[in-house]
PDB file of C-alpha atoms in Angstrom:
ATOM      1  CA  UNK K   1       0.000   0.000   0.000  1.00 40.00           C
ATOM      2  CA  UNK K   2       1.534   3.270  -1.058  1.00 39.00           C
ATOM      3  CA  UNK K   3       1.644   6.067   1.478  1.00 41.00           C
ATOM      4  CA  UNK K   4       0.781   9.559   0.236  1.00 42.00           C
ATOM      5  CA  UNK K   5       1.830  12.581   2.225  1.00 41.00           C
ATOM      6  CA  UNK K   6      -1.182  14.779   2.788  1.00 36.00           C
ATOM      7  CA  UNK K   7       0.618  17.926   3.787  1.00 33.00           C
ATOM      8  CA  UNK K   8       2.349  19.728   0.945  1.00 28.00           C
ATOM      9  CA  UNK K   9       4.607  21.735   3.224  1.00 32.00           C
ATOM     10  CA  UNK K  10       7.936  19.985   3.636  1.00 34.00           C
ATOM     11  CA  UNK K  11       9.096  19.175   7.130  1.00 34.00           C
ATOM     12  CA  UNK K  12      12.828  19.279   7.596  1.00 39.00           C
ATOM     13  CA  UNK K  13      15.416  19.319  10.316  1.00 39.00           C
ATOM     14  CA  UNK K  14      18.277  21.658   9.564  1.00 38.00           C
ATOM     15  CA  UNK K  15      21.497  19.677   9.669  1.00 42.00           C
ATOM     16  CA  UNK K  16      23.528  20.617  12.706  1.00 46.00           C
ATOM     17  CA  UNK K  17      27.238  20.035  12.944  1.00 48.00           C
ATOM     18  CA  UNK K  18      28.505  18.082  15.906  1.00 50.00           C
ATOM     19  CA  UNK K  19      31.836  17.069  17.355  1.00 49.00           C
ATOM     20  CA  UNK K  20      30.978  13.442  16.742  1.00 79.00           C
ATOM     21  CA  UNK K  21      34.344  12.268  15.516  1.00 91.00           C
ATOM     22  CA  UNK K  22      37.912  12.520  16.697  1.00 92.00           C
ATOM     23  CA  UNK K  23      39.036  12.726  13.047  1.00 94.00           C
ATOM     24  CA  UNK K  24      39.314  16.417  12.207  1.00 94.00           C
ATOM     25  CA  UNK K  25      39.228  15.669   8.479  1.00 94.00           C
ATOM     26  CA  UNK K  26      35.494  14.885   8.681  1.00 95.00           C
ATOM     27  CA  UNK K  27      32.327  16.604   9.804  1.00 95.00           C
ATOM     28  CA  UNK K  28      29.338  14.674  11.124  1.00 94.00           C
ATOM     29  CA  UNK K  29      25.847  16.182  11.017  1.00 93.00           C
ATOM     30  CA  UNK K  30      22.311  15.009  11.674  1.00 92.00           C
ATOM     31  CA  UNK K  31      20.291  14.469   8.516  1.00 94.00           C
ATOM     32  CA  UNK K  32      16.564  14.803   7.924  1.00 92.00           C
ATOM     33  CA  UNK K  33      13.671  14.265  10.296  1.00 90.00           C
ATOM     34  CA  UNK K  34      10.744  11.850  10.531  1.00 90.00           C
ATOM     35  CA  UNK K  35       7.339  12.882   9.195  1.00 89.00           C
ATOM     36  CA  UNK K  36       5.513  15.479  11.332  1.00 88.00           C
ATOM     37  CA  UNK K  37       4.255  14.048  14.597  1.00 89.00           C
ATOM     38  CA  UNK K  38       6.217  10.793  14.287  1.00 89.00           C
ATOM     39  CA  UNK K  39       9.356   9.311  15.822  1.00 87.00           C
ATOM     40  CA  UNK K  40      12.047   7.712  13.708  1.00 88.00           C
ATOM     41  CA  UNK K  41      11.293   4.254  15.037  1.00 88.00           C
ATOM     42  CA  UNK K  42      13.902   1.551  14.603  1.00 91.00           C
ATOM     43  CA  UNK K  43      15.720   2.994  11.598  1.00 93.00           C
ATOM     44  CA  UNK K  44      17.689   0.261   9.879  1.00 94.00           C
ATOM     45  CA  UNK K  45      19.107   1.269   6.472  1.00 97.00           C
ATOM     46  CA  UNK K  46      19.786   4.141   4.086  1.00 98.00           C
ATOM     47  CA  UNK K  47      20.475   4.430   0.338  1.00 98.00           C
ATOM     48  CA  UNK K  48      21.351   7.172  -2.160  1.00 98.00           C
ATOM     49  CA  UNK K  49      20.391   7.160  -5.835  1.00 98.00           C
ATOM     50  CA  UNK K  50      23.069   9.635  -6.936  1.00 97.00           C
ATOM     51  CA  UNK K  51      20.411  11.944  -8.378  1.00 97.00           C
ATOM     52  CA  UNK K  52      19.488  13.775  -5.202  1.00 98.00           C
ATOM     53  CA  UNK K  53      17.287  11.286  -3.346  1.00 98.00           C
ATOM     54  CA  UNK K  54      18.247   9.750  -0.005  1.00 98.00           C
ATOM     55  CA  UNK K  55      16.057   6.784   1.011  1.00 98.00           C
ATOM     56  CA  UNK K  56      15.606   5.793   4.640  1.00 97.00           C
ATOM     57  CA  UNK K  57      14.287   2.342   5.616  1.00 97.00           C
ATOM     58  CA  UNK K  58      12.772   1.928   9.073  1.00 95.00           C
ATOM     59  CA  UNK K  59      10.681  -0.394  11.226  1.00 94.00           C
ATOM     60  CA  UNK K  60       7.727   1.960  11.451  1.00 94.00           C
ATOM     61  CA  UNK K  61       4.915   2.964   9.109  1.00 95.00           C
ATOM     62  CA  UNK K  62       5.466   4.074   6.422  1.00 96.00           C
ATOM     63  CA  UNK K  63       8.813   2.243   6.247  1.00 97.00           C
ATOM     64  CA  UNK K  64      10.364   4.041   3.227  1.00 98.00           C
ATOM     65  CA  UNK K  65      11.044   7.765   3.554  1.00 97.00           C
ATOM     66  CA  UNK K  66      12.512   9.664   0.597  1.00 98.00           C
ATOM     67  CA  UNK K  67      14.452  12.882   1.239  1.00 98.00           C
ATOM     68  CA  UNK K  68      16.363  15.324  -0.908  1.00 98.00           C
ATOM     69  CA  UNK K  69      19.978  16.138  -0.123  1.00 97.00           C
ATOM     70  CA  UNK K  70      18.896  19.059   2.043  1.00 96.00           C
ATOM     71  CA  UNK K  71      17.102  16.651   4.378  1.00 96.00           C
ATOM     72  CA  UNK K  72      13.617  17.659   3.240  1.00 96.00           C
ATOM     73  CA  UNK K  73      11.041  14.893   3.163  1.00 96.00           C
ATOM     74  CA  UNK K  74       9.727  14.372  -0.376  1.00 97.00           C
ATOM     75  CA  UNK K  75       7.594  11.225  -0.196  1.00 97.00           C
ATOM     76  CA  UNK K  76       7.000   8.018   1.752  1.00 97.00           C
ATOM     77  CA  UNK K  77       5.676   4.568   0.903  1.00 98.00           C
ATOM     78  CA  UNK K  78       5.557   0.886   1.790  1.00 98.00           C
ATOM     79  CA  UNK K  79       2.925   0.899   4.490  1.00 97.00           C
ATOM     80  CA  UNK K  80       1.864  -2.651   5.349  1.00 97.00           C
ATOM     81  CA  UNK K  81       4.293  -4.240   2.878  1.00 97.00           C
ATOM     82  CA  UNK K  82       7.016  -5.673   5.124  1.00 98.00           C
ATOM     83  CA  UNK K  83       7.425  -7.975   8.106  1.00 97.00           C
ATOM     84  CA  UNK K  84      11.010  -7.163   9.156  1.00 97.00           C
ATOM     85  CA  UNK K  85      12.763  -4.446   7.176  1.00 96.00           C
ATOM     86  CA  UNK K  86      16.540  -4.800   6.914  1.00 96.00           C
ATOM     87  CA  UNK K  87      18.377  -3.315   3.911  1.00 97.00           C
ATOM     88  CA  UNK K  88      17.603  -0.856   1.141  1.00 98.00           C
ATOM     89  CA  UNK K  89      19.705  -0.176  -1.975  1.00 98.00           C
ATOM     90  CA  UNK K  90      19.300   1.684  -5.269  1.00 98.00           C
ATOM     91  CA  UNK K  91      20.826   0.121  -8.375  1.00 98.00           C
ATOM     92  CA  UNK K  92      22.490   1.903 -11.311  1.00 96.00           C
ATOM     93  CA  UNK K  93      19.163   2.039 -13.174  1.00 97.00           C
ATOM     94  CA  UNK K  94      17.391   3.744 -10.289  1.00 98.00           C
ATOM     95  CA  UNK K  95      15.403   0.757  -9.004  1.00 98.00           C
ATOM     96  CA  UNK K  96      15.000   0.199  -5.278  1.00 98.00           C
ATOM     97  CA  UNK K  97      15.858  -3.172  -3.719  1.00 98.00           C
ATOM     98  CA  UNK K  98      14.978  -4.191  -0.168  1.00 98.00           C
ATOM     99  CA  UNK K  99      15.366  -7.246   2.023  1.00 98.00           C
ATOM    100  CA  UNK K 100      12.555  -8.314   4.343  1.00 98.00           C
ATOM    101  CA  UNK K 101      14.455 -10.446   6.800  1.00 97.00           C
ATOM    102  CA  UNK K 102      11.883 -12.508   8.736  1.00 97.00           C
ATOM    103  CA  UNK K 103       9.651 -12.822   5.663  1.00 98.00           C
ATOM    104  CA  UNK K 104      12.702 -14.332   3.860  1.00 98.00           C
ATOM    105  CA  UNK K 105      12.106 -12.074   0.851  1.00 98.00           C
ATOM    106  CA  UNK K 106      13.872  -9.709  -1.551  1.00 98.00           C
ATOM    107  CA  UNK K 107      11.856  -7.085  -3.467  1.00 98.00           C
ATOM    108  CA  UNK K 108      12.468  -4.731  -6.382  1.00 98.00           C
ATOM    109  CA  UNK K 109      10.505  -1.444  -6.605  1.00 98.00           C
ATOM    110  CA  UNK K 110      10.326   1.718  -8.620  1.00 98.00           C
ATOM    111  CA  UNK K 111      11.387   4.855  -6.791  1.00 98.00           C
ATOM    112  CA  UNK K 112       7.757   5.618  -5.971  1.00 97.00           C
ATOM    113  CA  UNK K 113       7.043   2.180  -4.500  1.00 98.00           C
ATOM    114  CA  UNK K 114       5.598   0.104  -7.336  1.00 98.00           C
ATOM    115  CA  UNK K 115       6.651  -3.521  -6.862  1.00 98.00           C
ATOM    116  CA  UNK K 116       8.377  -5.035  -9.904  1.00 98.00           C
ATOM    117  CA  UNK K 117       9.874  -8.301  -8.612  1.00 98.00           C
ATOM    118  CA  UNK K 118       9.880 -10.603  -5.602  1.00 98.00           C
ATOM    119  CA  UNK K 119      12.511 -13.255  -4.885  1.00 98.00           C
ATOM    120  CA  UNK K 120      12.050 -15.945  -2.263  1.00 98.00           C
ATOM    121  CA  UNK K 121       9.064 -17.789  -0.834  1.00 98.00           C
ATOM    122  CA  UNK K 122       7.304 -15.561   1.660  1.00 98.00           C
ATOM    123  CA  UNK K 123       7.319 -16.973   5.170  1.00 98.00           C
ATOM    124  CA  UNK K 124       9.322 -20.049   4.146  1.00 98.00           C
ATOM    125  CA  UNK K 125      12.914 -20.483   5.321  1.00 98.00           C
ATOM    126  CA  UNK K 126      15.223 -22.228   2.857  1.00 98.00           C
ATOM    127  CA  UNK K 127      18.525 -23.959   3.546  1.00 98.00           C
ATOM    128  CA  UNK K 128      21.921 -23.532   1.905  1.00 98.00           C
ATOM    129  CA  UNK K 129      20.873 -25.595  -1.120  1.00 98.00           C
ATOM    130  CA  UNK K 130      17.543 -23.869  -1.787  1.00 98.00           C
ATOM    131  CA  UNK K 131      17.012 -22.154  -5.121  1.00 98.00           C
ATOM    132  CA  UNK K 132      13.769 -20.365  -4.268  1.00 97.00           C
ATOM    133  CA  UNK K 133      13.867 -19.660  -0.525  1.00 98.00           C
ATOM    134  CA  UNK K 134      16.167 -17.652   1.738  1.00 98.00           C
ATOM    135  CA  UNK K 135      16.646 -17.704   5.499  1.00 98.00           C
ATOM    136  CA  UNK K 136      16.712 -14.119   6.759  1.00 98.00           C
ATOM    137  CA  UNK K 137      18.560 -12.441   3.850  1.00 98.00           C
ATOM    138  CA  UNK K 138      20.621  -9.430   4.863  1.00 97.00           C
ATOM    139  CA  UNK K 139      21.648  -7.472   1.750  1.00 98.00           C
ATOM    140  CA  UNK K 140      21.651  -7.364  -2.043  1.00 98.00           C
ATOM    141  CA  UNK K 141      23.807  -5.950  -4.834  1.00 98.00           C
ATOM    142  CA  UNK K 142      23.091  -5.574  -8.563  1.00 98.00           C
ATOM    143  CA  UNK K 143      25.851  -6.099 -11.140  1.00 98.00           C
ATOM    144  CA  UNK K 144      26.273  -3.722 -14.105  1.00 97.00           C
ATOM    145  CA  UNK K 145      24.597  -6.318 -16.364  1.00 97.00           C
ATOM    146  CA  UNK K 146      21.614  -6.506 -14.009  1.00 98.00           C
ATOM    147  CA  UNK K 147      22.471  -9.823 -12.348  1.00 98.00           C
ATOM    148  CA  UNK K 148      21.314 -10.056  -8.730  1.00 98.00           C
ATOM    149  CA  UNK K 149      23.423 -11.242  -5.793  1.00 98.00           C
ATOM    150  CA  UNK K 150      21.663 -11.839  -2.468  1.00 98.00           C
ATOM    151  CA  UNK K 151      23.604 -12.140   0.793  1.00 98.00           C
ATOM    152  CA  UNK K 152      21.633 -14.931   2.467  1.00 98.00           C
ATOM    153  CA  UNK K 153      23.602 -14.942   5.633  1.00 94.00           C
ATOM    154  CA  UNK K 154      21.801 -14.568   8.937  1.00 95.00           C
ATOM    155  CA  UNK K 155      20.983 -18.279   9.106  1.00 96.00           C
ATOM    156  CA  UNK K 156      22.445 -19.571   5.822  1.00 98.00           C
ATOM    157  CA  UNK K 157      26.051 -19.171   4.694  1.00 97.00           C
ATOM    158  CA  UNK K 158      25.920 -18.174   1.056  1.00 98.00           C
ATOM    159  CA  UNK K 159      25.417 -15.659  -1.724  1.00 98.00           C
ATOM    160  CA  UNK K 160      22.677 -16.545  -4.214  1.00 98.00           C
ATOM    161  CA  UNK K 161      23.127 -15.427  -7.830  1.00 98.00           C
ATOM    162  CA  UNK K 162      20.126 -14.674 -10.078  1.00 98.00           C
ATOM    163  CA  UNK K 163      19.772 -13.261 -13.590  1.00 98.00           C
ATOM    164  CA  UNK K 164      18.329  -9.773 -14.032  1.00 98.00           C
ATOM    165  CA  UNK K 165      14.888 -11.299 -14.565  1.00 98.00           C
ATOM    166  CA  UNK K 166      15.089 -13.356 -11.367  1.00 98.00           C
ATOM    167  CA  UNK K 167      16.101 -16.756 -12.743  1.00 98.00           C
ATOM    168  CA  UNK K 168      18.322 -18.787 -10.408  1.00 98.00           C
ATOM    169  CA  UNK K 169      21.929 -19.152 -11.605  1.00 98.00           C
ATOM    170  CA  UNK K 170      24.030 -20.544  -8.754  1.00 98.00           C
ATOM    171  CA  UNK K 171      24.961 -20.614  -5.107  1.00 98.00           C
ATOM    172  CA  UNK K 172      28.259 -19.054  -4.019  1.00 98.00           C
ATOM    173  CA  UNK K 173      29.742 -20.376  -0.804  1.00 97.00           C
ATOM    174  CA  UNK K 174      27.337 -22.360   1.342  1.00 97.00           C
ATOM    175  CA  UNK K 175      29.916 -23.727   3.761  1.00 96.00           C
ATOM    176  CA  UNK K 176      29.561 -22.507   7.354  1.00 96.00           C
ATOM    177  CA  UNK K 177      32.686 -21.603   9.267  1.00 94.00           C
ATOM    178  CA  UNK K 178      35.322 -18.997   9.943  1.00 93.00           C
ATOM    179  CA  UNK K 179      38.016 -20.150   7.539  1.00 93.00           C
ATOM    180  CA  UNK K 180      38.823 -18.557   4.174  1.00 93.00           C
ATOM    181  CA  UNK K 181      35.967 -19.179   1.754  1.00 95.00           C
ATOM    182  CA  UNK K 182      33.562 -20.089   4.558  1.00 96.00           C
ATOM    183  CA  UNK K 183      30.758 -17.811   5.720  1.00 96.00           C
ATOM    184  CA  UNK K 184      29.403 -17.075   9.159  1.00 94.00           C
ATOM    185  CA  UNK K 185      26.657 -14.421   9.319  1.00 93.00           C
ATOM    186  CA  UNK K 186      26.977 -12.388   6.119  1.00 94.00           C
ATOM    187  CA  UNK K 187      25.728  -8.848   6.612  1.00 95.00           C
ATOM    188  CA  UNK K 188      26.641  -6.869   3.496  1.00 96.00           C
ATOM    189  CA  UNK K 189      27.726  -7.248  -0.131  1.00 98.00           C
ATOM    190  CA  UNK K 190      29.196  -4.934  -2.789  1.00 98.00           C
ATOM    191  CA  UNK K 191      30.746  -5.247  -6.277  1.00 98.00           C
ATOM    192  CA  UNK K 192      34.073  -3.473  -6.776  1.00 98.00           C
ATOM    193  CA  UNK K 193      35.420  -1.823  -9.926  1.00 97.00           C
ATOM    194  CA  UNK K 194      36.924  -5.150 -11.064  1.00 97.00           C
ATOM    195  CA  UNK K 195      33.554  -6.886 -10.848  1.00 98.00           C
ATOM    196  CA  UNK K 196      34.482  -8.868  -7.740  1.00 98.00           C
ATOM    197  CA  UNK K 197      32.018  -9.611  -4.967  1.00 98.00           C
ATOM    198  CA  UNK K 198      33.126  -8.136  -1.651  1.00 98.00           C
ATOM    199  CA  UNK K 199      31.235  -9.644   1.285  1.00 98.00           C
ATOM    200  CA  UNK K 200      31.115  -8.405   4.875  1.00 97.00           C
ATOM    201  CA  UNK K 201      31.223 -11.609   6.921  1.00 96.00           C
ATOM    202  CA  UNK K 202      31.172 -12.543  10.608  1.00 86.00           C
ATOM    203  CA  UNK K 203      28.860  -9.710  11.613  1.00 79.00           C
ATOM    204  CA  UNK K 204      29.545  -9.928  15.358  1.00 83.00           C
ATOM    205  CA  UNK K 205      32.732 -12.001  15.698  1.00 81.00           C
ATOM    206  CA  UNK K 206      35.912 -10.306  14.394  1.00 89.00           C
ATOM    207  CA  UNK K 207      34.271  -9.193  11.106  1.00 95.00           C
ATOM    208  CA  UNK K 208      36.186  -9.472   7.853  1.00 96.00           C
ATOM    209  CA  UNK K 209      35.726  -8.805   4.152  1.00 97.00           C
ATOM    210  CA  UNK K 210      35.873 -11.753   1.754  1.00 97.00           C
ATOM    211  CA  UNK K 211      36.513 -11.285  -1.952  1.00 98.00           C
ATOM    212  CA  UNK K 212      35.051 -13.637  -4.594  1.00 98.00           C
ATOM    213  CA  UNK K 213      34.680 -13.570  -8.337  1.00 98.00           C
ATOM    214  CA  UNK K 214      31.187 -13.751  -9.815  1.00 98.00           C
ATOM    215  CA  UNK K 215      31.749 -17.351 -10.904  1.00 97.00           C
ATOM    216  CA  UNK K 216      31.928 -18.324  -7.231  1.00 97.00           C
ATOM    217  CA  UNK K 217      35.687 -18.657  -6.785  1.00 98.00           C
ATOM    218  CA  UNK K 218      37.118 -17.417  -3.494  1.00 98.00           C
ATOM    219  CA  UNK K 219      39.993 -14.960  -4.016  1.00 98.00           C
ATOM    220  CA  UNK K 220      41.101 -13.595  -0.645  1.00 97.00           C
ATOM    221  CA  UNK K 221      39.992 -12.332   2.743  1.00 96.00           C
ATOM    222  CA  UNK K 222      40.750  -9.079   4.525  1.00 96.00           C
ATOM    223  CA  UNK K 223      40.845  -9.974   8.210  1.00 95.00           C
ATOM    224  CA  UNK K 224      42.294  -8.495  11.389  1.00 93.00           C
ATOM    225  CA  UNK K 225      40.447  -5.213  10.887  1.00 95.00           C
ATOM    226  CA  UNK K 226      39.814  -4.671  14.586  1.00 93.00           C
ATOM    227  CA  UNK K 227      36.038  -4.536  14.234  1.00 94.00           C
ATOM    228  CA  UNK K 228      33.701  -5.553  17.031  1.00 93.00           C
ATOM    229  CA  UNK K 229      30.470  -5.574  15.007  1.00 93.00           C
ATOM    230  CA  UNK K 230      30.614  -4.948  11.260  1.00 92.00           C
ATOM    231  CA  UNK K 231      27.048  -4.054  10.365  1.00 90.00           C
ATOM    232  CA  UNK K 232      27.279  -2.210   7.076  1.00 92.00           C
ATOM    233  CA  UNK K 233      29.723  -0.848   4.528  1.00 97.00           C
ATOM    234  CA  UNK K 234      29.950   1.238   1.413  1.00 98.00           C
ATOM    235  CA  UNK K 235      32.650   2.042  -1.143  1.00 97.00           C
ATOM    236  CA  UNK K 236      33.832   4.755  -3.508  1.00 97.00           C
ATOM    237  CA  UNK K 237      34.801   4.573  -7.172  1.00 94.00           C
ATOM    238  CA  UNK K 238      38.410   3.746  -6.275  1.00 96.00           C
ATOM    239  CA  UNK K 239      37.517   0.646  -4.224  1.00 98.00           C
ATOM    240  CA  UNK K 240      38.012   2.369  -0.898  1.00 98.00           C
ATOM    241  CA  UNK K 241      35.659   0.800   1.637  1.00 98.00           C
ATOM    242  CA  UNK K 242      33.997   2.495   4.596  1.00 98.00           C
ATOM    243  CA  UNK K 243      32.932  -0.064   7.204  1.00 97.00           C
ATOM    244  CA  UNK K 244      30.744   0.692  10.188  1.00 95.00           C
ATOM    245  CA  UNK K 245      31.669  -0.720  13.598  1.00 94.00           C
ATOM    246  CA  UNK K 246      28.414  -0.623  15.552  1.00 92.00           C
ATOM    247  CA  UNK K 247      29.835  -1.438  18.952  1.00 92.00           C
ATOM    248  CA  UNK K 248      33.067   0.443  18.300  1.00 93.00           C
ATOM    249  CA  UNK K 249      31.185   3.656  17.345  1.00 93.00           C
ATOM    250  CA  UNK K 250      33.460   4.299  14.393  1.00 95.00           C
ATOM    251  CA  UNK K 251      33.959   3.887  10.665  1.00 97.00           C
ATOM    252  CA  UNK K 252      37.148   2.324   9.380  1.00 97.00           C
ATOM    253  CA  UNK K 253      38.437   3.117   5.906  1.00 97.00           C
ATOM    254  CA  UNK K 254      39.984   0.152   4.100  1.00 97.00           C
ATOM    255  CA  UNK K 255      41.970   0.103   0.861  1.00 97.00           C
ATOM    256  CA  UNK K 256      43.475  -3.079  -0.636  1.00 95.00           C
ATOM    257  CA  UNK K 257      42.740  -4.970   2.553  1.00 96.00           C
ATOM    258  CA  UNK K 258      44.409  -2.595   5.008  1.00 96.00           C
ATOM    259  CA  UNK K 259      43.100   0.188   7.219  1.00 97.00           C
ATOM    260  CA  UNK K 260      44.154   3.613   5.989  1.00 97.00           C
ATOM    261  CA  UNK K 261      42.025   5.779   8.266  1.00 96.00           C
ATOM    262  CA  UNK K 262      39.500   5.712  11.108  1.00 97.00           C
ATOM    263  CA  UNK K 263      36.554   8.025  11.647  1.00 97.00           C
ATOM    264  CA  UNK K 264      36.302   7.322  15.349  1.00 95.00           C
ATOM    265  CA  UNK K 265      34.653   8.788  18.432  1.00 93.00           C
ATOM    266  CA  UNK K 266      31.232   8.808  16.811  1.00 92.00           C
ATOM    267  CA  UNK K 267      28.367   9.478  19.173  1.00 86.00           C
ATOM    268  CA  UNK K 268      26.495   6.900  17.156  1.00 89.00           C
ATOM    269  CA  UNK K 269      26.273   3.172  16.528  1.00 91.00           C
ATOM    270  CA  UNK K 270      26.535   2.872  12.727  1.00 92.00           C
ATOM    271  CA  UNK K 271      24.421   0.174  11.097  1.00 92.00           C
ATOM    272  CA  UNK K 272      23.913   0.252   7.325  1.00 95.00           C
ATOM    273  CA  UNK K 273      25.839   2.883   5.368  1.00 96.00           C
ATOM    274  CA  UNK K 274      25.641   4.394   1.893  1.00 98.00           C
ATOM    275  CA  UNK K 275      27.699   6.797  -0.190  1.00 98.00           C
ATOM    276  CA  UNK K 276      26.110   9.304  -2.534  1.00 98.00           C
ATOM    277  CA  UNK K 277      28.011   8.573  -5.775  1.00 96.00           C
ATOM    278  CA  UNK K 278      27.585  12.138  -7.028  1.00 97.00           C
ATOM    279  CA  UNK K 279      28.710  14.056  -3.950  1.00 97.00           C
ATOM    280  CA  UNK K 280      30.870  11.528  -2.099  1.00 97.00           C
ATOM    281  CA  UNK K 281      28.943  12.189   1.107  1.00 98.00           C
ATOM    282  CA  UNK K 282      28.355   9.218   3.387  1.00 98.00           C
ATOM    283  CA  UNK K 283      25.069   8.576   5.166  1.00 97.00           C
ATOM    284  CA  UNK K 284      24.870   6.160   8.059  1.00 96.00           C
ATOM    285  CA  UNK K 285      22.073   4.828  10.215  1.00 95.00           C
ATOM    286  CA  UNK K 286      22.595   5.392  13.933  1.00 92.00           C
ATOM    287  CA  UNK K 287      21.062   2.293  15.508  1.00 86.00           C
ATOM    288  CA  UNK K 288      21.098   3.897  18.947  1.00 82.00           C
ATOM    289  CA  UNK K 289      17.925   5.648  19.997  1.00 71.00           C
ATOM    290  CA  UNK K 290      16.298   7.542  18.449  1.00 72.00           C
ATOM    291  CA  UNK K 291      17.717   5.967  15.320  1.00 78.00           C
ATOM    292  CA  UNK K 292      18.765   9.072  13.452  1.00 90.00           C
ATOM    293  CA  UNK K 293      20.564   9.367  10.118  1.00 95.00           C
ATOM    294  CA  UNK K 294      24.003  10.968  10.203  1.00 94.00           C
ATOM    295  CA  UNK K 295      25.862  12.511   7.283  1.00 95.00           C
ATOM    296  CA  UNK K 296      29.652  12.225   7.177  1.00 96.00           C
ATOM    297  CA  UNK K 297      31.448  14.725   4.958  1.00 96.00           C
ATOM    298  CA  UNK K 298      35.170  15.017   4.294  1.00 93.00           C
ATOM    299  CA  UNK K 299      36.293  18.604   4.822  1.00 91.00           C
TER     300      UNK K 299
END
C-alpha cells in the first residue's frame, strides 16, 4: 500500500554540525527528520540514488522515507508491505531493492514504490541448497549487467546469484565456518570496480571482508580489521571501503585490505551505510535511539 503525504509543506530538520568524531578531516551532522508528529522508530538502512534522493528504511509505518539532499522529506511509501525491514539499496538504473528479513524475501521497486519483482518464498525459510527460498537475507547488490546477488547470511552461509529477470543461476559459498571461503553471518555485499564480490562476513565475531569472483571462486579475505560488530559498509569509485563498527562507534576506511584511516569517536552506533556517488557524502544509520541518520562529509 503506497503512502501519500497529505501535507504539501515539507518538514525538515536543519542539519547541525557536531563534534561526533575525533578525526578532524570529517564533519558529522544530523540528517533529515521523521514525518511530522512521528518518531524515527527503529531505523535500519539508508540508500542514495546519486540523483538527489536519499532513502531511509525503518521499522515503522510508512517504512520508506525519501528525502532530498537538504534533508527535506519528499515522499514516503511501503505501508503494510514488510514484516522485518533490513536493507535498502538503489541500483544503477534507479530501481529500489529491499530485504525483508523474517519474511525471507527480496523485493524490487520503482522509486515511488511500485513492486516489480519478488525473490524468495514468503514466510518459508530455505537452507543452503535452496534455489527459491532464503533464510533471513541481509543485503543485495546488482551487477552492471543486471544480475542479482543476495547475501543470504543470517541463518544460511551463502550468496545466491540470479539473472536480471530473477532466474536462479548458482549458489556461491554455502559452507559454514570462519576459515577462508567459509561464511558465518553475512551482513553486506558490494561489487568493486573489477567486478568482484566483496562480502562483509562474521557480523559480530571479528568481522572481515571476503573477496570472490562472480563465478563463485574465493579470491582472498581481509581480516584483522579490529572490528567488534561490522554491520554495514559502502565504497567509492576507487575501491576504498567504509565499514561501520556498531559497537566500536566508528567507521574504518579500508583500501586493498588494510586500514588507511578511522573516523572514530562517533556518538552513534553505525548500522547500514551508503555513499552518494555524485557528492561523495556518506550517510549512516545510527542504531542507537532515536535511530537518526548521520551525514559524514570530508572537509
